[in-house]
PDB file of C-alpha atoms in Angstrom:
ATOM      1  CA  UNK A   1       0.000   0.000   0.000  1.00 51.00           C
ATOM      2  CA  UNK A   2       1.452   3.561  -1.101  1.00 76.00           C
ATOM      3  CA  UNK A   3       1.898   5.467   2.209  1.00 90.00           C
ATOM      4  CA  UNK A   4       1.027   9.005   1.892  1.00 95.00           C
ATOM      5  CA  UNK A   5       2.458  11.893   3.712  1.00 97.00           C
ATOM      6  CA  UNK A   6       0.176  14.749   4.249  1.00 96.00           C
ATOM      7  CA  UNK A   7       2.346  17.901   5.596  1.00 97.00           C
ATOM      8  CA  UNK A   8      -0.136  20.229   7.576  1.00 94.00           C
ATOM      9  CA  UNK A   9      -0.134  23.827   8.600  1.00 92.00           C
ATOM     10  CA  UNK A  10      -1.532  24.113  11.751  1.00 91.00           C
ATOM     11  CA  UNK A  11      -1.790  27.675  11.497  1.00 86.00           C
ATOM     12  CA  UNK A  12      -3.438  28.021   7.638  1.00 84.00           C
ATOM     13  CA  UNK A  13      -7.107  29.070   7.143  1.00 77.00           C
ATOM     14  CA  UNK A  14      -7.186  31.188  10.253  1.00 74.00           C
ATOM     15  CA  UNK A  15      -6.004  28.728  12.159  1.00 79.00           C
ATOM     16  CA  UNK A  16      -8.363  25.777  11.038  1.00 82.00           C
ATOM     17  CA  UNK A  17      -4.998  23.813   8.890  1.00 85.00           C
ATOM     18  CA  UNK A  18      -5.358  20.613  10.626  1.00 90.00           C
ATOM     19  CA  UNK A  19      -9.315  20.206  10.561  1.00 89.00           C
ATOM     20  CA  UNK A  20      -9.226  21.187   6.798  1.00 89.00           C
ATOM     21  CA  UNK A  21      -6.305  18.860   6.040  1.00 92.00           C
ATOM     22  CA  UNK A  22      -8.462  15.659   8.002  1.00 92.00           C
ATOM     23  CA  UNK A  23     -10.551  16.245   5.322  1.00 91.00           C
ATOM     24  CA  UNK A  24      -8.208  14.184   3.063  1.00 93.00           C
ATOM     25  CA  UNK A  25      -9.410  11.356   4.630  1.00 92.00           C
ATOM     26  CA  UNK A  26     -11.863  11.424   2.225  1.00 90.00           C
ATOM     27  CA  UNK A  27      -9.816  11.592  -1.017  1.00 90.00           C
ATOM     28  CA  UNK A  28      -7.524   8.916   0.146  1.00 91.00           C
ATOM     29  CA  UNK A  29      -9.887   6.241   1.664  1.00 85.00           C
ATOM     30  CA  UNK A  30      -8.679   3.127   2.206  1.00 83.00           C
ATOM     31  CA  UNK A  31      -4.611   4.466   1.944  1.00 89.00           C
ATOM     32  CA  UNK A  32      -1.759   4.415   4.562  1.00 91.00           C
ATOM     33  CA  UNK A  33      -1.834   8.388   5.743  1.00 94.00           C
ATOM     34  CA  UNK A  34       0.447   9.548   7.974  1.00 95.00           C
ATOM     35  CA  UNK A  35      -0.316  13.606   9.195  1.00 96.00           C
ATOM     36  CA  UNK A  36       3.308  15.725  10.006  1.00 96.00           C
ATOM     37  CA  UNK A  37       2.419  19.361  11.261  1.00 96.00           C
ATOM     38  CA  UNK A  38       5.018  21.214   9.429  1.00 94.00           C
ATOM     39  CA  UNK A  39       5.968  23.528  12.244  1.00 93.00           C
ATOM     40  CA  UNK A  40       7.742  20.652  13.932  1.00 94.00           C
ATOM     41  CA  UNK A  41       9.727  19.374  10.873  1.00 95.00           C
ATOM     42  CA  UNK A  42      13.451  20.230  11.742  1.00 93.00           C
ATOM     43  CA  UNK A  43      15.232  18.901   8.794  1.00 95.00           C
ATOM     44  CA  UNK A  44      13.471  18.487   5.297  1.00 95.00           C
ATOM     45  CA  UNK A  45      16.586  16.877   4.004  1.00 94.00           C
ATOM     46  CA  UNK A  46      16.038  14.198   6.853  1.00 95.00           C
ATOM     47  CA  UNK A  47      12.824  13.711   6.437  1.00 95.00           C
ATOM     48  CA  UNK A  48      12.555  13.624   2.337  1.00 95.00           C
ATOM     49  CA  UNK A  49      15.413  11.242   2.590  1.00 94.00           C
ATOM     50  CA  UNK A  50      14.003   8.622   4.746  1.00 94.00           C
ATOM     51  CA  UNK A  51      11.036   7.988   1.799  1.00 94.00           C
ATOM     52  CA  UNK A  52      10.762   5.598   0.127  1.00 93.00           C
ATOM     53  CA  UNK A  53      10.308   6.546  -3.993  1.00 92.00           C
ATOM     54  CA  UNK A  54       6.588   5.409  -4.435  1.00 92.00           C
ATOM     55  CA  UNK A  55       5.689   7.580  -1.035  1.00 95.00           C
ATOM     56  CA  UNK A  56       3.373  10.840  -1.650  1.00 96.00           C
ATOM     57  CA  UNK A  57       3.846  14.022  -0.162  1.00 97.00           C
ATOM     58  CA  UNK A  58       0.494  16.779   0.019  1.00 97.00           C
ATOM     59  CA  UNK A  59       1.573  19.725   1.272  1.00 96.00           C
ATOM     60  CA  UNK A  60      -2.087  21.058   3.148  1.00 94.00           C
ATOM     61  CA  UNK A  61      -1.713  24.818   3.752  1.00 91.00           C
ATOM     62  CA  UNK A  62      -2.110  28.367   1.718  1.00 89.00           C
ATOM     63  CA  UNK A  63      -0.100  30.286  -0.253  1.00 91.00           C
ATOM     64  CA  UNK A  64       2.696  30.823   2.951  1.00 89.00           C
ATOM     65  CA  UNK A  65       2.458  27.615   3.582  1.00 92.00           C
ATOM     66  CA  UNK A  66       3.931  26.463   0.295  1.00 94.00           C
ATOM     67  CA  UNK A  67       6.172  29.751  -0.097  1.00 94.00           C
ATOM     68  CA  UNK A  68       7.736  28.285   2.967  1.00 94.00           C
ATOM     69  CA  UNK A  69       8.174  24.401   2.121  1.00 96.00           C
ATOM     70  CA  UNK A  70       9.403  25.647  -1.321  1.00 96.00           C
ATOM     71  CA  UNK A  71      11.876  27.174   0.086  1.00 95.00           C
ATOM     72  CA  UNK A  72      12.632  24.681   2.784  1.00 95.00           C
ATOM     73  CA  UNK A  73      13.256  22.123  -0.032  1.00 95.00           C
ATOM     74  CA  UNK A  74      14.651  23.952  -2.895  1.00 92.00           C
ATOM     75  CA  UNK A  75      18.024  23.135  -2.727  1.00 87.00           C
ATOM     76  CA  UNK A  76      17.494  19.315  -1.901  1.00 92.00           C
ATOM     77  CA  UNK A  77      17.405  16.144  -3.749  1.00 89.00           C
ATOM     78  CA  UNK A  78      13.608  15.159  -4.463  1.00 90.00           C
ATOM     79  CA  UNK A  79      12.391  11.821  -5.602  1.00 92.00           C
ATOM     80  CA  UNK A  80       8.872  11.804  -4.256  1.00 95.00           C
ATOM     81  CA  UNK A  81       5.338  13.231  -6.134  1.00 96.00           C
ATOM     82  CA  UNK A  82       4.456  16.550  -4.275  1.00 97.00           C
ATOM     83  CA  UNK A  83       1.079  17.207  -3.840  1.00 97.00           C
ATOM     84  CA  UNK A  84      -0.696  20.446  -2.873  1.00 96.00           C
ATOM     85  CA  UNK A  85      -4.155  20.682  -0.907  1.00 95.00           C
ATOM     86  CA  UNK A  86      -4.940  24.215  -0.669  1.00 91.00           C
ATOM     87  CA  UNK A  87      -6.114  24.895   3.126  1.00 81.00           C
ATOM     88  CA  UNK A  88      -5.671  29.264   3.538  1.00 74.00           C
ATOM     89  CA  UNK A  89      -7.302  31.756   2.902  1.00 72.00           C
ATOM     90  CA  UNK A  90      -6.271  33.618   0.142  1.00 73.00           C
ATOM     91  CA  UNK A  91      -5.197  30.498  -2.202  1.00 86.00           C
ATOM     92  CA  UNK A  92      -3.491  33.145  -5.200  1.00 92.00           C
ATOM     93  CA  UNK A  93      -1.442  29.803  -6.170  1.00 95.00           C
ATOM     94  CA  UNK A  94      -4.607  27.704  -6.626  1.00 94.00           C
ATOM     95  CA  UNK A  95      -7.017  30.563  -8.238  1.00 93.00           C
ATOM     96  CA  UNK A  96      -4.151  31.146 -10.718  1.00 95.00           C
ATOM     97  CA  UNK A  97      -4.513  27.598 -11.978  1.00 95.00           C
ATOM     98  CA  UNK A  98      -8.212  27.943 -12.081  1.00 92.00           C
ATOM     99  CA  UNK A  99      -9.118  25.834  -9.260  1.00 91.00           C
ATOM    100  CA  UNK A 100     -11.080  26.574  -5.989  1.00 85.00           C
ATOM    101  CA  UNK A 101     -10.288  25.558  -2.421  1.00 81.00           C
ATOM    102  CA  UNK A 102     -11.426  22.256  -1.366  1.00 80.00           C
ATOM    103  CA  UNK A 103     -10.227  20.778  -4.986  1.00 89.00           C
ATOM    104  CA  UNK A 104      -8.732  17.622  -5.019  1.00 93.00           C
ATOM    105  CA  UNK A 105      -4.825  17.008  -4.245  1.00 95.00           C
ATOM    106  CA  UNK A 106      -2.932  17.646  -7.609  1.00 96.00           C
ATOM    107  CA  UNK A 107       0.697  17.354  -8.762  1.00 97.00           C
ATOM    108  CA  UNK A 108       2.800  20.486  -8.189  1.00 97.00           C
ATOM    109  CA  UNK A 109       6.546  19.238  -9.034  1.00 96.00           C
ATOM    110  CA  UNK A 110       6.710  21.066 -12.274  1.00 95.00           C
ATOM    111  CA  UNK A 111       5.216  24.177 -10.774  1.00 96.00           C
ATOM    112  CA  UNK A 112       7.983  24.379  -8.250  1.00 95.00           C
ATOM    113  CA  UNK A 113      11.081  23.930 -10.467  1.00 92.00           C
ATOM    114  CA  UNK A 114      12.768  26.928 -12.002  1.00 93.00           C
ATOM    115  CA  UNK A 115      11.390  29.618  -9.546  1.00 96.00           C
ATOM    116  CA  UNK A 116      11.774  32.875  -9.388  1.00 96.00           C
ATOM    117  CA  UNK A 117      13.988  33.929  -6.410  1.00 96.00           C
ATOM    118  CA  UNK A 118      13.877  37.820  -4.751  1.00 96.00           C
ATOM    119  CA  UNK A 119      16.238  39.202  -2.539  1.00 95.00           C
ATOM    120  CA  UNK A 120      15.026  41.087   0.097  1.00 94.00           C
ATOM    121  CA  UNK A 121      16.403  42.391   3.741  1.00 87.00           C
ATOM    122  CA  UNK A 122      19.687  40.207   3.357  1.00 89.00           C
ATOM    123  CA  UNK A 123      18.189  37.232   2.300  1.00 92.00           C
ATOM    124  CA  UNK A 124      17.068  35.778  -0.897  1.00 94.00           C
ATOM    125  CA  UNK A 125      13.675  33.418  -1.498  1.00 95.00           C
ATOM    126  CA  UNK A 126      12.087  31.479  -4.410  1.00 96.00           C
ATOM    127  CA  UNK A 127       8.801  32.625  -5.064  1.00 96.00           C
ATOM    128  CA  UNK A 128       5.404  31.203  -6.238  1.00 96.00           C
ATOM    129  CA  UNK A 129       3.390  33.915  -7.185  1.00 96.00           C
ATOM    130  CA  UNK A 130       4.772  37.338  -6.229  1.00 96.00           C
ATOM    131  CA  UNK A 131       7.348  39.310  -4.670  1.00 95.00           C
ATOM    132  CA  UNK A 132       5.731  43.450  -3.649  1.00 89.00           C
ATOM    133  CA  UNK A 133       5.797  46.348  -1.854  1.00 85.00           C
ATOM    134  CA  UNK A 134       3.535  49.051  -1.994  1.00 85.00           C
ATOM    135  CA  UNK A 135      -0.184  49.024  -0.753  1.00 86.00           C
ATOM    136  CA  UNK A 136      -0.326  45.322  -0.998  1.00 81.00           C
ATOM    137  CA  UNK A 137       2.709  44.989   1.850  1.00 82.00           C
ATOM    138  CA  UNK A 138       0.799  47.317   3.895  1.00 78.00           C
ATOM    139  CA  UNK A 139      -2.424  45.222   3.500  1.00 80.00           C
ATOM    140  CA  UNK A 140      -0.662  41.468   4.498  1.00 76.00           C
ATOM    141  CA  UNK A 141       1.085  43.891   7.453  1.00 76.00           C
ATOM    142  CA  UNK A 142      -2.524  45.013   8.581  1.00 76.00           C
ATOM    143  CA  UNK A 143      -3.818  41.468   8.030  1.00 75.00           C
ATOM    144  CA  UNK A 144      -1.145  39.878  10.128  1.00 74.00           C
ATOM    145  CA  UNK A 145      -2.403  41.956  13.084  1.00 77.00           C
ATOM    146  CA  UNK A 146      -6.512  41.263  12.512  1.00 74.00           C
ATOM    147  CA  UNK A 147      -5.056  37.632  12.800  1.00 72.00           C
ATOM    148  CA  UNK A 148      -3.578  38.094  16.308  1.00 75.00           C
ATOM    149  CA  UNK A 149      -6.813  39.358  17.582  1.00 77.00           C
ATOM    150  CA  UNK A 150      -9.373  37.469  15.982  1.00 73.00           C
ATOM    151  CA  UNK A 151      -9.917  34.491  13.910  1.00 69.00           C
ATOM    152  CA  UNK A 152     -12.214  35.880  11.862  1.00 73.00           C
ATOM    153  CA  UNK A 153     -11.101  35.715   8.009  1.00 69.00           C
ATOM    154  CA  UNK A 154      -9.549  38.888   6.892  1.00 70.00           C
ATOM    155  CA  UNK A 155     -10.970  41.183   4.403  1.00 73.00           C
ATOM    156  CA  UNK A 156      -8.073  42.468   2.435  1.00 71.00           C
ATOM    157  CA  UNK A 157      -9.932  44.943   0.201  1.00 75.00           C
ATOM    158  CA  UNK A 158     -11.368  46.804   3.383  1.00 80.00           C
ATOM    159  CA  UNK A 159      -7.901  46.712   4.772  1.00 78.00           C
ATOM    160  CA  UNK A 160      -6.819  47.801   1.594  1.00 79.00           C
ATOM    161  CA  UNK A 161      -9.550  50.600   0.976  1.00 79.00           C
ATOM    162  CA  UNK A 162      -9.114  52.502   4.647  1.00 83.00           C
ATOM    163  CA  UNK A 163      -5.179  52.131   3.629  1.00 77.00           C
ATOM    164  CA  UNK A 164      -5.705  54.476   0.226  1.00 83.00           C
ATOM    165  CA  UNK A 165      -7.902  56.992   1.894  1.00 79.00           C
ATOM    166  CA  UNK A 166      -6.235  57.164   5.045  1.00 82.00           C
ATOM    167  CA  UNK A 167      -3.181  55.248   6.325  1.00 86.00           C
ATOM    168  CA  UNK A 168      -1.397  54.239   3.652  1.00 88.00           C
ATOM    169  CA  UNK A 169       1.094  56.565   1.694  1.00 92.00           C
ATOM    170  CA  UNK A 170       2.651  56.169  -1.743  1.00 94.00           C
ATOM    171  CA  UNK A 171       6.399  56.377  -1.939  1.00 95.00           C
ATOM    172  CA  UNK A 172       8.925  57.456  -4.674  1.00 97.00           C
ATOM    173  CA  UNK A 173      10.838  54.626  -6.420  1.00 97.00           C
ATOM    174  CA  UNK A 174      14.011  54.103  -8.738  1.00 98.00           C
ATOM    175  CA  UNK A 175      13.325  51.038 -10.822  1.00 98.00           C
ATOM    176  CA  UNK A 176      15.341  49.035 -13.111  1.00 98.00           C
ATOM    177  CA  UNK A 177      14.274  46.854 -15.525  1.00 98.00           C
ATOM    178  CA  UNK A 178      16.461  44.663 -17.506  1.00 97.00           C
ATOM    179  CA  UNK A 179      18.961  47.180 -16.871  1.00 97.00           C
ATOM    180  CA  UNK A 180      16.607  50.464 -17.655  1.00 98.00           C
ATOM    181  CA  UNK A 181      16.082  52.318 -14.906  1.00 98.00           C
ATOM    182  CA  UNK A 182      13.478  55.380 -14.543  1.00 98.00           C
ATOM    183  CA  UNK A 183      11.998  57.011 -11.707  1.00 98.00           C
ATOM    184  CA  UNK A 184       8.235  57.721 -10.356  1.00 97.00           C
ATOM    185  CA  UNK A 185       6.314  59.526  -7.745  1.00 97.00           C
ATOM    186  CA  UNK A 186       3.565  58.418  -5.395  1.00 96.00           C
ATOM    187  CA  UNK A 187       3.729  54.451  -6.417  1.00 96.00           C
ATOM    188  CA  UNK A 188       0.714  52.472  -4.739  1.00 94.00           C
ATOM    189  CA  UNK A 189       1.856  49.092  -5.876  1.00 94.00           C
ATOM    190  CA  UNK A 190       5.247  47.614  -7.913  1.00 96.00           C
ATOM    191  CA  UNK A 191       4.947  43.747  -7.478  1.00 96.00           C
ATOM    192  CA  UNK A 192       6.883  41.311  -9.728  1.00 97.00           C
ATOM    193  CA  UNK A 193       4.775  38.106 -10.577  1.00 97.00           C
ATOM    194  CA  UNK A 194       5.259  35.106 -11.377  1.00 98.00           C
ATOM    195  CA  UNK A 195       1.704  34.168 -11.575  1.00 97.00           C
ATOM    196  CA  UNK A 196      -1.550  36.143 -12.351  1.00 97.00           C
ATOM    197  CA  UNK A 197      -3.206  36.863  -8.985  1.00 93.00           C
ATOM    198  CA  UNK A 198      -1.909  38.506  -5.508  1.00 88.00           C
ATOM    199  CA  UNK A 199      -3.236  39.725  -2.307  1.00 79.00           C
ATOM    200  CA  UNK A 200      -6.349  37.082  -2.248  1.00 76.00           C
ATOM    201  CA  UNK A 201      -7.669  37.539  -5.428  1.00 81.00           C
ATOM    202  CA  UNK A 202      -6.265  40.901  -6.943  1.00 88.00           C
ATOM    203  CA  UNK A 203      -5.480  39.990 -10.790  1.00 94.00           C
ATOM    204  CA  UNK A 204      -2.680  42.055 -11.521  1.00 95.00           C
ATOM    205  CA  UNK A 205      -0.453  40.625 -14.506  1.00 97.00           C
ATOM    206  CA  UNK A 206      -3.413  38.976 -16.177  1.00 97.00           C
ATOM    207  CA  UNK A 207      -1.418  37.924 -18.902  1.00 96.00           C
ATOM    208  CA  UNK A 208       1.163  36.076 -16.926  1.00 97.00           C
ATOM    209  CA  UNK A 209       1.989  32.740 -17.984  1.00 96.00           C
ATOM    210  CA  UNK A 210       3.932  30.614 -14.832  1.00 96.00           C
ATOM    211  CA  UNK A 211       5.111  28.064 -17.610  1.00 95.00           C
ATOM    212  CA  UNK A 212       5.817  30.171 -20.446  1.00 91.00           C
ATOM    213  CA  UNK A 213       9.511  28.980 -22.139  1.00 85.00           C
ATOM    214  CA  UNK A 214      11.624  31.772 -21.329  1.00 87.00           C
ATOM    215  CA  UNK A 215      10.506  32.160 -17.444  1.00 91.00           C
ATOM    216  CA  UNK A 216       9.528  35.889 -17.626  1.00 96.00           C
ATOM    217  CA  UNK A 217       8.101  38.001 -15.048  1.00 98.00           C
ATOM    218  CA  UNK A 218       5.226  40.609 -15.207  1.00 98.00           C
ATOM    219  CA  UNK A 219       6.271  43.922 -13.471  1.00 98.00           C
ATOM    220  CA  UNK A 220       3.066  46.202 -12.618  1.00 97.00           C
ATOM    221  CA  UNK A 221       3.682  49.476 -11.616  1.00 97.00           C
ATOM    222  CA  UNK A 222       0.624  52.038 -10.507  1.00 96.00           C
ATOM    223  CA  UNK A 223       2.143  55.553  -9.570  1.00 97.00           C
ATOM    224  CA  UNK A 224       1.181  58.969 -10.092  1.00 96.00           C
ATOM    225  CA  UNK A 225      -2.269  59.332  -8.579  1.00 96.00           C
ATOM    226  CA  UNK A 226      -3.383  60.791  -5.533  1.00 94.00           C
ATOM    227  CA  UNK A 227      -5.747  59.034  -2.975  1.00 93.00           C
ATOM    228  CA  UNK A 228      -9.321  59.188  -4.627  1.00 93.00           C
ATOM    229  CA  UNK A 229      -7.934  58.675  -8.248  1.00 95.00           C
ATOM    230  CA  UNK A 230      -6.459  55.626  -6.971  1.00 94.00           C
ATOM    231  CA  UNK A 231      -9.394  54.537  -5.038  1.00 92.00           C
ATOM    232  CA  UNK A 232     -11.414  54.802  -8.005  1.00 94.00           C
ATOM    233  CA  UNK A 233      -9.104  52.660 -10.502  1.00 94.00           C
ATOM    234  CA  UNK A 234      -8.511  50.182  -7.542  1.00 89.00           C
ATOM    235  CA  UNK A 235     -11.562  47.915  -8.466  1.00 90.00           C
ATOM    236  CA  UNK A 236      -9.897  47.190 -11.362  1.00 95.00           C
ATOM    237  CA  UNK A 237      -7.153  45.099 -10.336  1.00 92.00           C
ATOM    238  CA  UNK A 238      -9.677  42.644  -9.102  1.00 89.00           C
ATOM    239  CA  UNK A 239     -10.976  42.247 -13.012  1.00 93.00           C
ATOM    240  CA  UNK A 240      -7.512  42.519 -14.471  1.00 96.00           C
ATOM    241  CA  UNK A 241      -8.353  45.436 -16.037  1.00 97.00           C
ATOM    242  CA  UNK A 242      -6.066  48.307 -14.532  1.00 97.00           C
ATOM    243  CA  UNK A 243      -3.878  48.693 -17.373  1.00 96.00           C
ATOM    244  CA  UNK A 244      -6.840  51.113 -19.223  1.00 97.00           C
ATOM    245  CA  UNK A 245      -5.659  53.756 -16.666  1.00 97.00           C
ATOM    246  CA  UNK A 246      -2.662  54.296 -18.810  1.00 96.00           C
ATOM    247  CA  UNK A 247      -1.357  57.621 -17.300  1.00 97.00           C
ATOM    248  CA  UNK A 248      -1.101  55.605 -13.907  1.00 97.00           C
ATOM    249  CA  UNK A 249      -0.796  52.045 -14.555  1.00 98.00           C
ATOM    250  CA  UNK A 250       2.053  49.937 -16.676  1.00 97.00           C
ATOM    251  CA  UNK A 251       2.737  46.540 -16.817  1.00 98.00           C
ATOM    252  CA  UNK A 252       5.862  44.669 -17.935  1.00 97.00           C
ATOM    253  CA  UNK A 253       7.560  41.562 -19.031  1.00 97.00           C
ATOM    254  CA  UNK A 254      11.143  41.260 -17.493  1.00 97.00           C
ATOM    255  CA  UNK A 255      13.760  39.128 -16.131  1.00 97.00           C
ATOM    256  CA  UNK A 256      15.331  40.913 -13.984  1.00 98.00           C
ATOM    257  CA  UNK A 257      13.681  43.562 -11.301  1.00 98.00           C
ATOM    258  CA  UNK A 258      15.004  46.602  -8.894  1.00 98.00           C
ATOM    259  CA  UNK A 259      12.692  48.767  -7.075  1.00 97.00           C
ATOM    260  CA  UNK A 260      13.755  51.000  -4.338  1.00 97.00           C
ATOM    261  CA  UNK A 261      11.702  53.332  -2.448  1.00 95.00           C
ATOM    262  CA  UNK A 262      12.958  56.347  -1.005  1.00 95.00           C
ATOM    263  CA  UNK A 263      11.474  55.426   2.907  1.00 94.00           C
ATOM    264  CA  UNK A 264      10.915  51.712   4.482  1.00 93.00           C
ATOM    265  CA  UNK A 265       7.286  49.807   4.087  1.00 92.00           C
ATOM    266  CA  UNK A 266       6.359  46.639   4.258  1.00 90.00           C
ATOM    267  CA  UNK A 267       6.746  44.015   1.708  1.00 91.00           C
ATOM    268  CA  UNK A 268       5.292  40.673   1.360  1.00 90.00           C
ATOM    269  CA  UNK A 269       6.330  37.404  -0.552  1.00 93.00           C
ATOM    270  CA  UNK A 270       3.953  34.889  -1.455  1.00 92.00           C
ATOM    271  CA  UNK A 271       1.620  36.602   1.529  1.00 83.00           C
ATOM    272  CA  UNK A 272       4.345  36.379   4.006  1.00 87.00           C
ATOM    273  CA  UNK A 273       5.230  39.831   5.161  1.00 89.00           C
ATOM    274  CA  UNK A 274       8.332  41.380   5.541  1.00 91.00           C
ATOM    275  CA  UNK A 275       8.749  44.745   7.405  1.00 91.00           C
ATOM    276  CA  UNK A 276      10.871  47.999   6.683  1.00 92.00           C
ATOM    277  CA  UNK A 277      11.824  47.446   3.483  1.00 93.00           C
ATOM    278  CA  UNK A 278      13.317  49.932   0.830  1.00 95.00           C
ATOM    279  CA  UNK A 279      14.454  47.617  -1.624  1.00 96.00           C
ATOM    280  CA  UNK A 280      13.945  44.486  -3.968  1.00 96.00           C
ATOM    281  CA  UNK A 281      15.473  42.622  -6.639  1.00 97.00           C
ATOM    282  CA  UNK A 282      13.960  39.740  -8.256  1.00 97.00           C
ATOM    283  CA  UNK A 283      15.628  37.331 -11.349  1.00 97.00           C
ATOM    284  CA  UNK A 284      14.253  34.484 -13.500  1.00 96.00           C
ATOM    285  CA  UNK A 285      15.407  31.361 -12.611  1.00 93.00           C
ATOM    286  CA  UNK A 286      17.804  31.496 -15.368  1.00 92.00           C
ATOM    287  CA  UNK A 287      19.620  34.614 -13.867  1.00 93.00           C
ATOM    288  CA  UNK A 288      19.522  33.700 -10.409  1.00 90.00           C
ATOM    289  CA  UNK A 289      23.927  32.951  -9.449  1.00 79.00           C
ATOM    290  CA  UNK A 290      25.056  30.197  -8.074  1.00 67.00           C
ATOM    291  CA  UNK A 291      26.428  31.866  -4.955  1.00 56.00           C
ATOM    292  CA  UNK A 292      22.801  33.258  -4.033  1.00 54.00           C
ATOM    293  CA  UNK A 293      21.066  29.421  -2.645  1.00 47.00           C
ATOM    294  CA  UNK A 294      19.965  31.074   0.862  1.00 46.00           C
ATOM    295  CA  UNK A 295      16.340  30.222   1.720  1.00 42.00           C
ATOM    296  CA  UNK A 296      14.230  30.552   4.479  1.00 38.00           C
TER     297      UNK A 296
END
């Protein structure tokens, strides 16, 4: 009997990983299922060496979930199937592929080879579906603290509408692209993607292609609006539309990605934030250097 290993998150879907994960009981009736909480794995090398070849893995979690076992496993030998069961709340990683939470376990090994990696604050991370700053940093920053008072789910767009009216404000930026750099004032958002969809839904590089032969990424940059101009084109990003606001919004294929503000925000990575930031770079997979294999 195949013996399948389902990797939880204990802490995904507001907290409800390991009662959403049980639910693969019903997918795999009848199999050998052992359940690992992922928070207690100390060494993935260990542990993905100690399968046996015809052993499953489904990673149960969201889209930080499987930013972090990505990166946890990047570097490392793999001869197992990986599965993903998408158990958070935002699920960018799963909506990008047209599915809807609660789908059945599929195969993610070719989705997690040649990634993406951004360096950020010292370190450098593979990435899944986006590396930003900008509104969308200050909205997984505000999010993160809903979560540590309630676990109610957490509406991003109402987090992100207060933050464009009142809290939030835009920065400056110096931005290179492929080696072209230009400046702009008041920039709401400047994520690089690697798939379509961010911040729980937000569609902004609608034509991005995670598969496509040469590996590109979509830069989107919105700038040059104050707060009610940008309130009213923000609805758009939700349709993938934004890019008919063409004094304000651009997007663009590239390979390689600099943006630095001129004061600290918050960033996020595949939903995980990351605070005081004033700079990014992000590379295809083809660019990345040898020298730069640090991960989570």
């Amino acid at each position: 009997m195949d013996k399948i290993n389902i990797l939880y998150n204990p802490h995904a879907g507001n907290g409800n990983g390991k009662n959403f994960a049980k639910n693969l009981l019903d997918y795999y009736s009848g199999k050998k299922l052992d359940f690992i909480d992922m928070t207690k794995v100390k060494s993935y090398k260990d542990f993905l060496s100690s399968l046996d070849t015809d052993e499953k893995i489904v990673v149960a979690g969201g889209d930080g979930t499987l930013h972090r076992f990505v990166n946890s496993i990047y570097d490392i030998e793999r001869k197992n199937d990986i599965y993903y069961y998408a158990a958070g709340s935002g699920n960018d990683f799963l909506v990008d592929l047209g599915m809807k939470k609660g789908a059945e376990p599929f195969l993610i090994n070719k989705y997690i080879e040649k990634l993406p990696l951004a360096t950020v604050g010292g370190k450098s991370y593979r990435f899944l579906n986006n590396m930003s700053f900008g509104i969308d940093g200050y909205c997984c920053e505000e999010g993160d603290r809903v979560r540590q008072k309630t676990t109610k789910p957490v509406n991003y767009t109402s987090i992100a509408i207060k933050g464009v009216l009142f809290k939030y404000r835009p920065t400056n930026a110096r931005i290179t692209l492929d080696g072209v750099t230009k400046e702009y004032e008041k920039v709401w958002l400047a994520p690089a993607m690697n798939g379509r969809f961010c911040g729980g839904g937000m569609m902004l590089a609608p034509n991005q292609d995670r598969l496509a032969g040469e590996r590109k990424l979509s830069f989107l940059i919105m700038y040059g609006a104050g707060s009610l101009k940008t309130l009213t084109m923000f609805p758009s990003v939700f349709t993938g539309t934004q890019e008919k606001y063409t004094k304000h919004v651009q997007i663009i294929t590239a390979k390689s990605i600099s943006v630095e503000f001129d004061r600290p925000v918050s960033a996020q990575i595949d939903g995980e934030t990351i605070l005081n930031v004033k700079r990014y770079d992000a590379v295809t997979h083809d660019l990345v250097p040898e020298k730069q294999k640090e991960t989570i």
